[in-house]
GROMACS .gro file of N, CA and C in nm:
model
  201
    1UNK      N    1  -0.334   4.215   5.530
    1UNK     CA    2  -0.280   4.184   5.659
    1UNK      C    3  -0.161   4.102   5.633
    2UNK      N    4  -0.067   4.131   5.728
    2UNK     CA    5   0.046   4.046   5.708
    2UNK      C    6   0.060   3.936   5.823
    3UNK      N    7   0.094   3.835   5.777
    3UNK     CA    8   0.117   3.719   5.874
    3UNK      C    9   0.260   3.716   5.939
    4UNK      N   10   0.275   3.716   6.070
    4UNK     CA   11   0.403   3.718   6.134
    4UNK      C   12   0.387   3.584   6.221
    5UNK      N   13   0.479   3.492   6.174
    5UNK     CA   14   0.486   3.354   6.265
    5UNK      C   15   0.522   3.389   6.399
    6UNK      N   16   0.464   3.291   6.497
    6UNK     CA   17   0.507   3.286   6.634
    6UNK      C   18   0.627   3.226   6.664
    7UNK      N   19   0.750   3.294   6.682
    7UNK     CA   20   0.887   3.232   6.691
    7UNK      C   21   0.935   3.249   6.806
    8UNK      N   22   1.012   3.144   6.867
    8UNK     CA   23   1.104   3.182   6.988
    8UNK      C   24   1.247   3.216   6.946
    9UNK      N   25   1.319   3.258   7.038
    9UNK     CA   26   1.466   3.303   6.992
    9UNK      C   27   1.549   3.188   6.934
   10UNK      N   28   1.502   3.059   6.933
   10UNK     CA   29   1.585   2.960   6.874
   10UNK      C   30   1.539   2.936   6.724
   11UNK      N   31   1.458   3.004   6.681
   11UNK     CA   32   1.416   3.004   6.539
   11UNK      C   33   1.291   2.903   6.503
   12UNK      N   34   1.228   2.816   6.631
   12UNK     CA   35   1.122   2.742   6.621
   12UNK      C   36   0.988   2.822   6.603
   13UNK      N   37   0.920   2.793   6.514
   13UNK     CA   38   0.791   2.865   6.488
   13UNK      C   39   0.667   2.782   6.479
   14UNK      N   40   0.567   2.831   6.529
   14UNK     CA   41   0.441   2.761   6.520
   14UNK      C   42   0.327   2.836   6.428
   15UNK      N   43   0.233   2.764   6.370
   15UNK     CA   44   0.120   2.809   6.301
   15UNK      C   45   0.041   2.903   6.396
   16UNK      N   46  -0.041   2.976   6.320
   16UNK     CA   47  -0.133   3.069   6.389
   16UNK      C   48  -0.255   2.963   6.436
   17UNK      N   49  -0.314   3.006   6.544
   17UNK     CA   50  -0.415   2.916   6.592
   17UNK      C   51  -0.523   2.915   6.480
   18UNK      N   52  -0.617   2.788   6.470
   18UNK     CA   53  -0.718   2.776   6.364
   18UNK      C   54  -0.816   2.901   6.365
   19UNK      N   55  -0.842   2.940   6.486
   19UNK     CA   56  -0.935   3.056   6.482
   19UNK      C   57  -0.893   3.177   6.418
   20UNK      N   58  -0.775   3.196   6.407
   20UNK     CA   59  -0.724   3.301   6.325
   20UNK      C   60  -0.737   3.286   6.168
   21UNK      N   61  -0.806   3.188   6.125
   21UNK     CA   62  -0.819   3.162   5.972
   21UNK      C   63  -0.948   3.138   5.934
   22UNK      N   64  -1.067   3.155   6.026
   22UNK     CA   65  -1.181   3.103   5.982
   22UNK      C   66  -1.283   3.202   5.944
   23UNK      N   67  -1.229   3.315   5.929
   23UNK     CA   68  -1.345   3.422   5.843
   23UNK      C   69  -1.423   3.492   5.947
   24UNK      N   70  -1.420   3.464   6.086
   24UNK     CA   71  -1.496   3.517   6.172
   24UNK      C   72  -1.399   3.617   6.285
   25UNK      N   73  -1.480   3.711   6.337
   25UNK     CA   74  -1.407   3.796   6.446
   25UNK      C   75  -1.447   3.708   6.567
   26UNK      N   76  -1.349   3.626   6.623
   26UNK     CA   77  -1.392   3.542   6.749
   26UNK      C   78  -1.263   3.538   6.846
   27UNK      N   79  -1.285   3.475   6.960
   27UNK     CA   80  -1.176   3.445   7.046
   27UNK      C   81  -1.145   3.583   7.096
   28UNK      N   82  -1.016   3.622   7.095
   28UNK     CA   83  -0.962   3.749   7.129
   28UNK      C   84  -0.907   3.813   7.003
   29UNK      N   85  -0.960   3.809   6.893
   29UNK     CA   86  -0.915   3.875   6.769
   29UNK      C   87  -0.989   4.025   6.781
   30UNK      N   88  -0.901   4.126   6.744
   30UNK     CA   89  -0.952   4.258   6.748
   30UNK      C   90  -1.036   4.293   6.621
   31UNK      N   91  -1.023   4.217   6.505
   31UNK     CA   92  -1.096   4.230   6.388
   31UNK      C   93  -1.094   4.084   6.333
   32UNK      N   94  -1.150   4.071   6.219
   32UNK     CA   95  -1.167   3.926   6.163
   32UNK      C   96  -1.034   3.884   6.113
   33UNK      N   97  -0.998   3.775   6.196
   33UNK     CA   98  -0.870   3.693   6.192
   33UNK      C   99  -0.752   3.755   6.179
   34UNK      N  100  -0.747   3.883   6.281
   34UNK     CA  101  -0.629   3.962   6.306
   34UNK      C  102  -0.627   4.022   6.450
   35UNK      N  103  -0.497   4.049   6.485
   35UNK     CA  104  -0.507   4.128   6.643
   35UNK      C  105  -0.491   4.009   6.736
   36UNK      N  106  -0.490   4.039   6.850
   36UNK     CA  107  -0.496   3.944   6.971
   36UNK      C  108  -0.392   3.861   6.968
   37UNK      N  109  -0.424   3.727   6.972
   37UNK     CA  110  -0.317   3.628   6.987
   37UNK      C  111  -0.277   3.562   6.833
   38UNK      N  112  -0.361   3.634   6.749
   38UNK     CA  113  -0.337   3.591   6.598
   38UNK      C  114  -0.192   3.642   6.541
   39UNK      N  115  -0.136   3.584   6.475
   39UNK     CA  116   0.009   3.600   6.396
   39UNK      C  117  -0.024   3.709   6.300
   40UNK      N  118  -0.128   3.725   6.246
   40UNK     CA  119  -0.172   3.823   6.144
   40UNK      C  120  -0.199   3.966   6.206
   41UNK      N  121  -0.145   4.071   6.173
   41UNK     CA  122  -0.157   4.212   6.216
   41UNK      C  123  -0.268   4.256   6.134
   42UNK      N  124  -0.349   4.363   6.197
   42UNK     CA  125  -0.458   4.419   6.122
   42UNK      C  126  -0.419   4.523   6.027
   43UNK      N  127  -0.479   4.537   5.922
   43UNK     CA  128  -0.448   4.656   5.821
   43UNK      C  129  -0.507   4.776   5.870
   44UNK      N  130  -0.460   4.897   5.807
   44UNK     CA  131  -0.526   5.018   5.826
   44UNK      C  132  -0.689   5.012   5.808
   45UNK      N  133  -0.745   5.064   5.932
   45UNK     CA  134  -0.894   5.084   5.932
   45UNK      C  135  -0.967   4.968   6.006
   46UNK      N  136  -0.888   4.872   6.032
   46UNK     CA  137  -0.924   4.751   6.109
   46UNK      C  138  -0.926   4.770   6.252
   47UNK      N  139  -1.019   4.721   6.332
   47UNK     CA  140  -1.021   4.751   6.490
   47UNK      C  141  -0.902   4.684   6.565
   48UNK      N  142  -0.868   4.769   6.666
   48UNK     CA  143  -0.745   4.710   6.736
   48UNK      C  144  -0.774   4.768   6.895
   49UNK      N  145  -0.677   4.711   6.966
   49UNK     CA  146  -0.668   4.759   7.107
   49UNK      C  147  -0.524   4.815   7.140
   50UNK      N  148  -0.436   4.737   7.080
   50UNK     CA  149  -0.294   4.804   7.110
   50UNK      C  150  -0.236   4.828   6.978
   51UNK      N  151  -0.119   4.870   6.975
   51UNK     CA  152  -0.024   4.896   6.856
   51UNK      C  153   0.011   4.776   6.794
   52UNK      N  154   0.032   4.655   6.868
   52UNK     CA  155   0.076   4.540   6.831
   52UNK      C  156  -0.030   4.471   6.729
   53UNK      N  157  -0.156   4.515   6.745
   53UNK     CA  158  -0.259   4.463   6.668
   53UNK      C  159  -0.252   4.503   6.516
   54UNK      N  160  -0.171   4.604   6.491
   54UNK     CA  161  -0.171   4.676   6.349
   54UNK      C  162  -0.046   4.668   6.262
   55UNK      N  163  -0.057   4.624   6.145
   55UNK     CA  164   0.057   4.623   6.056
   55UNK      C  165   0.151   4.746   6.071
   56UNK      N  166   0.081   4.851   6.078
   56UNK     CA  167   0.150   4.988   6.101
   56UNK      C  168   0.213   5.009   6.238
   57UNK      N  169   0.172   4.935   6.328
   57UNK     CA  170   0.211   4.936   6.478
   57UNK      C  171   0.161   5.064   6.545
   58UNK      N  172   0.037   5.110   6.494
   58UNK     CA  173  -0.019   5.219   6.553
   58UNK      C  174  -0.172   5.210   6.566
   59UNK      N  175  -0.197   5.203   6.664
   59UNK     CA  176  -0.361   5.193   6.701
   59UNK      C  177  -0.396   5.318   6.750
   60UNK      N  178  -0.495   5.381   6.684
   60UNK     CA  179  -0.569   5.516   6.737
   60UNK      C  180  -0.642   5.484   6.857
   61UNK      N  181  -0.608   5.539   6.966
   61UNK     CA  182  -0.679   5.503   7.086
   61UNK      C  183  -0.829   5.562   7.078
   62UNK      N  184  -0.845   5.675   7.004
   62UNK     CA  185  -0.977   5.744   7.013
   62UNK      C  186  -1.087   5.647   6.916
   63UNK      N  187  -1.022   5.600   6.800
   63UNK     CA  188  -1.124   5.538   6.712
   63UNK      C  189  -1.121   5.393   6.740
   64UNK      N  190  -0.999   5.341   6.804
   64UNK     CA  191  -0.989   5.198   6.819
   64UNK      C  192  -0.957   5.137   6.681
   65UNK      N  193  -0.911   5.198   6.596
   65UNK     CA  194  -0.856   5.147   6.455
   65UNK      C  195  -0.725   5.153   6.428
   66UNK      N  196  -0.658   5.076   6.343
   66UNK     CA  197  -0.537   5.096   6.307
   66UNK      C  198  -0.523   5.198   6.204
   67UNK      N  199  -0.429   5.265   6.224
   67UNK     CA  200  -0.394   5.410   6.142
   67UNK      C  201  -0.290   5.386   6.034
   0.00000   0.00000   0.00000
């Protein structure tokens, strides 16, 4: 999984929410500690809802998994 910081246009960045590093699929994560509001995108084969959830930027809509 690849961590992408949440940054504004001025270069100010914030850490990922705590729930994004706890080893559980919770809150709005699409897989364990990735997708949704987490700064970490999901690896190939992990669950997704949108392309933004995936490192590959490609969520298979039929399988709901990152391609």
